[in-house]
Coordinates of C-alpha atoms in Angstrom, one line a residue:
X182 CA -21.2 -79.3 7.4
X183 CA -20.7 -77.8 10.8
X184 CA -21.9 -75.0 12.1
X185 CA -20.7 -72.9 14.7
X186 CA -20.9 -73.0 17.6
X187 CA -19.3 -70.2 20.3
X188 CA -20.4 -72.3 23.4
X189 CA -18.3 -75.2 22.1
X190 CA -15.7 -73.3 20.6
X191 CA -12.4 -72.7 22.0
X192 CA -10.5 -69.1 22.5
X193 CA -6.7 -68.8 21.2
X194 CA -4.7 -69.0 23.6
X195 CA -2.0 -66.1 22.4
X196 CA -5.7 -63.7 22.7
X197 CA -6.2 -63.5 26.3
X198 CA -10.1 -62.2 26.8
X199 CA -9.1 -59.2 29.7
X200 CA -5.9 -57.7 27.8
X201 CA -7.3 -54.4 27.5
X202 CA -7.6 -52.3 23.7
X203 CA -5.0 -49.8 23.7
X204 CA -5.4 -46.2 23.1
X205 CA -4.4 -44.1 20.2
X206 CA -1.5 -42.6 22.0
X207 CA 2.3 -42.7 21.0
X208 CA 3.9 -45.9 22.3
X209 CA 6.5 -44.1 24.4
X210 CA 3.2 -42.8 26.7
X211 CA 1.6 -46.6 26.6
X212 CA 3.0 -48.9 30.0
X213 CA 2.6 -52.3 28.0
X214 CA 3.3 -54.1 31.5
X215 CA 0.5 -51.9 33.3
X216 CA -1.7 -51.5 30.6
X217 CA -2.2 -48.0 31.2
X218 CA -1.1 -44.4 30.0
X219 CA 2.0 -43.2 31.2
X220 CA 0.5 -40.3 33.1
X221 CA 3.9 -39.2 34.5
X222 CA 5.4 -39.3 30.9
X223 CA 2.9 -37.3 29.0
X224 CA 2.2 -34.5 31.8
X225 CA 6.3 -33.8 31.8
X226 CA 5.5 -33.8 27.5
X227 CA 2.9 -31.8 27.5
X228 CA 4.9 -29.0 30.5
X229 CA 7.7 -29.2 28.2
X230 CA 6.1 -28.0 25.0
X231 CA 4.4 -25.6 26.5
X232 CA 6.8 -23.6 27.7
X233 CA 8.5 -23.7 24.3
X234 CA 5.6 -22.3 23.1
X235 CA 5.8 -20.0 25.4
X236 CA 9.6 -19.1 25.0
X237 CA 9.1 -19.3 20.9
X238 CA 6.0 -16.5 22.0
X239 CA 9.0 -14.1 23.7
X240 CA 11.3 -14.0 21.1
X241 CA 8.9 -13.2 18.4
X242 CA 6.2 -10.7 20.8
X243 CA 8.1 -7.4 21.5
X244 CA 8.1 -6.8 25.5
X245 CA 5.9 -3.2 24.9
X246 CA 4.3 -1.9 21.9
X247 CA 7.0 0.7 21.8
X248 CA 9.4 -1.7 21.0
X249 CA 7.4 -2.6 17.7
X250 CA 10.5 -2.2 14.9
X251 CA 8.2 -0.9 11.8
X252 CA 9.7 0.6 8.6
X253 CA 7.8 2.7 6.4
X254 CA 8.7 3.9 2.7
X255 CA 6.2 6.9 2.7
X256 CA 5.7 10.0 4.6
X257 CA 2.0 9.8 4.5
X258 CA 1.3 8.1 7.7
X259 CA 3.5 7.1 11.0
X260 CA 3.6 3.9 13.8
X261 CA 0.5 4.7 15.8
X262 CA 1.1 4.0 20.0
X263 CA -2.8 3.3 20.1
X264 CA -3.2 0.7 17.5
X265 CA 0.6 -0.9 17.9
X266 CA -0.9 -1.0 21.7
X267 CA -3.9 -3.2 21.0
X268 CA -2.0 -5.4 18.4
X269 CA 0.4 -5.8 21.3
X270 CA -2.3 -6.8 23.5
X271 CA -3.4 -9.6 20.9
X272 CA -0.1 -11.0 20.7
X273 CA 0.9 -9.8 17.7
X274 CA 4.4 -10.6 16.3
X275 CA 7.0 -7.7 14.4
X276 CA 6.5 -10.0 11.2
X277 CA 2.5 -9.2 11.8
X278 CA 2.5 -5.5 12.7
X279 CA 4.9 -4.7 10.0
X280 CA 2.0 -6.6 7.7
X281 CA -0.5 -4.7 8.9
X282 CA 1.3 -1.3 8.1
X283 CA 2.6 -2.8 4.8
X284 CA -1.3 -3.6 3.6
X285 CA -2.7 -0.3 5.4
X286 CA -0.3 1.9 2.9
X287 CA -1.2 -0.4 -0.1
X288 CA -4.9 0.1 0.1
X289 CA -4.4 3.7 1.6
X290 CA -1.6 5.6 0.3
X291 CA -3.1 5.7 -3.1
X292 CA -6.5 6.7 -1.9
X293 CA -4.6 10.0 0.2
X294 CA -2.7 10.5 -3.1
X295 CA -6.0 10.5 -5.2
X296 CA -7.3 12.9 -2.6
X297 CA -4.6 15.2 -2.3
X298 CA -5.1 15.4 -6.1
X299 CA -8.5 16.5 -5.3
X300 CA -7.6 18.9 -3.0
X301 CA -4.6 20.6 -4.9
X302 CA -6.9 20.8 -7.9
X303 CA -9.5 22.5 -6.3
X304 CA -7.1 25.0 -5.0
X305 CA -5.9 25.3 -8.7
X306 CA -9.2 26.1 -9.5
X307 CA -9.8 28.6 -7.2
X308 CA -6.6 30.4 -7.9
X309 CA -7.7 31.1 -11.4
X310 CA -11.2 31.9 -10.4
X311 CA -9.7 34.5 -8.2
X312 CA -7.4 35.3 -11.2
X313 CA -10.0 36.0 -13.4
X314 CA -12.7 37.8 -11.1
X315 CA -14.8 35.3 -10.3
X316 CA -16.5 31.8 -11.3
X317 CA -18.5 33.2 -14.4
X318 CA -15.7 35.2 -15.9
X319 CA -13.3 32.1 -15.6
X320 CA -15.8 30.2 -17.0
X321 CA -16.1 32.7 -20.3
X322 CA -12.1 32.2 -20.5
X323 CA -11.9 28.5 -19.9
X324 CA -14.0 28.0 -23.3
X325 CA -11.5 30.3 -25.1
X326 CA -8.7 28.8 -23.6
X327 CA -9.8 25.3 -24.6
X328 CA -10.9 26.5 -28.2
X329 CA -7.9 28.5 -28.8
X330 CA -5.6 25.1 -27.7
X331 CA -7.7 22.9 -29.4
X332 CA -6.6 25.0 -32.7
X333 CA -2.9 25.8 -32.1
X334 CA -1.2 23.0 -29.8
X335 CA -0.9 19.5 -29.8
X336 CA -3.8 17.5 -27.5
X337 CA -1.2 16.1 -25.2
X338 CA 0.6 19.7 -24.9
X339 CA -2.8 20.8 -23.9
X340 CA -3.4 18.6 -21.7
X341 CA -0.3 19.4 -19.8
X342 CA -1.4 23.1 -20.0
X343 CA -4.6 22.6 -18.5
X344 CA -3.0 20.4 -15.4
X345 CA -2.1 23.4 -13.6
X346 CA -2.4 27.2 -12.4
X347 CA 0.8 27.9 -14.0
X348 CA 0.4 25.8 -17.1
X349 CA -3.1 27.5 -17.8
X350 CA -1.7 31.2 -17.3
X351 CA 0.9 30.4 -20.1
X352 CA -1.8 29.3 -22.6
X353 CA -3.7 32.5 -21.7
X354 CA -0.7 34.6 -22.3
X355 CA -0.2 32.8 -25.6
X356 CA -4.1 33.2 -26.5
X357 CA -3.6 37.4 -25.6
X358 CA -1.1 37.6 -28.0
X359 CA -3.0 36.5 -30.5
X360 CA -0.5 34.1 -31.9
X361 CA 0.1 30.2 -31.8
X362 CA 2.7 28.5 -30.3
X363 CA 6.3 29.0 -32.4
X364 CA 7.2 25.2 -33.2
X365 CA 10.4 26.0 -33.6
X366 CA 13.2 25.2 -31.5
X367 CA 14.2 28.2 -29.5
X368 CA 17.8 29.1 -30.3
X369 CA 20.6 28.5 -27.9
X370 CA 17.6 27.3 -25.4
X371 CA 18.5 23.5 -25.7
X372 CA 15.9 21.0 -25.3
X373 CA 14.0 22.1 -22.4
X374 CA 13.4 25.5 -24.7
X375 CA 11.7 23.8 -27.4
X376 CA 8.5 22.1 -27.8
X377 CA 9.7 18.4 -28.4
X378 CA 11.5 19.2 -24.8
X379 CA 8.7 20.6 -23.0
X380 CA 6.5 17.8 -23.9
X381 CA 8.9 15.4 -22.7
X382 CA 8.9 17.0 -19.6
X383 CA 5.6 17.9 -19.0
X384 CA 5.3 13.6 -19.6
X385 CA 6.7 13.2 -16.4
X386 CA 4.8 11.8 -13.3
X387 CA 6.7 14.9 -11.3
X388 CA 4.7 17.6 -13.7
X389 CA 1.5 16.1 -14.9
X390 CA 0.5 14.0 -11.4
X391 CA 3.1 15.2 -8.3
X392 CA 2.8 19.3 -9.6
X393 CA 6.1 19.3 -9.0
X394 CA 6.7 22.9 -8.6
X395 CA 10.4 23.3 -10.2
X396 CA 8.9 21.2 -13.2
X397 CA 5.7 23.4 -13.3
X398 CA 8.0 26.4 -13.8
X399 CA 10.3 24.7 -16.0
X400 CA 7.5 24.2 -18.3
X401 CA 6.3 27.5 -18.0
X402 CA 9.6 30.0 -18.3
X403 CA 10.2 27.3 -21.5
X404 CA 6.7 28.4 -23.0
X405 CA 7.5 32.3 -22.6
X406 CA 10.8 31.7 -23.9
X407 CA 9.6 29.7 -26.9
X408 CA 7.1 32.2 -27.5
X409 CA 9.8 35.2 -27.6
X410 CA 12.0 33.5 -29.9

């Protein structure tokens, strides 16, 4: 058999030995003839995309952070000049400022909610400390008010009670009297008079989380007037 031999072998002639490798570049940028890159060509390529870049940049990029076009469902917090300012400053698109607001209120608004919670309970609580002459008085009351509910009203209607200022001075007034709560329906007061109607109401977000105070006072006039009948 016959080996091979390089020295004695003969190169194709469709493979000529200096055609140079092409690059991996498009074929519009390749000069077959020249055997070189189409400098020219992919310089006036390159210029043009850029500056649709650029262009695409403008439309989307408001001209000054004033001009930022952010919509808000919540009075809790408004467009800031010194943040919309920086995220102008990083190029920052409406679509991504309005994002940024969107996921500050989702992971914020419920924590100012919680803490306005707080707050308004803690004013609450120092409203009937006040009431009742001070923090170891109230505290004397609170157990009587708790046992006294415990014993005469549904857990939910005492729950509601014990929500707010308001609801809390109706079960005291009850407890003075010495009576329970009348169960039944108050004549002539329609369903916010009687207890199946209170409890609805005091079920509602607006009462039992918002303090509402029409609701609040709803609730309330509706105990006294239960209690009369």
């Amino acid at each position: 058999m016959q080996e091979d031999n390089l020295l004695t072998t003969d190169a194709p002639n469709d493979a000529p030995v200096d055609q140079k490798a092409k690059p991996n570049v498009p074929d519009k940028f390749w000069d077959k003839d020249r055997q070189e890159i189409r400098v020219d060509s992919l310089l006036k390529s390159y210029l043009e995309l850029e500056k649709k870049l650029s262009a695409d940049k403008k439309k989307t990029v408001p001209e000054t952070p004033r001009d930022y076009q952010v919509k808000l469902d919540h009075d809790l917090f408004t467009a800031d000049d010194e943040i919309n300012e920086r995220l102008h400053e990083a190029g920052f698109t409406d679509t991504q400022v309005q994002l940024v607001y969107d996921l500050a209120a989702e992971k914020m608004v419920p924590l100012i909610i919680e803490l306005a919670r707080d707050f308004e309970a803690d004013r609450e609580m120092e409203k009937l400390v006040k009431t009742f002459g001070g923090a170891e008085k109230w505290a004397a009351v609170s157990k009587q008010l708790l046992a006294f509910g415990q014993r005469h009203l549904p857990a939910d209607v005492l729950t509601g009670l014990a929500g707010s200022y308001e609801g809390v001075m109706a079960l005291y007034r009850l407890m003075q009297a010495g009576k329970p709560l009348n169960r039944q329906d108050a004549k002539g007061g329609g369903d916010a008079l009687n207890e199946q109607g209170l409890k609805k109401m005091m079920q509602d977000p607006k009462y039992w989380r918002d303090k509402d105070s029409d609701i609040v006072q709803k609730v309330t006039t509706g105990f006294k007037q239960i209690f009369n009948n």
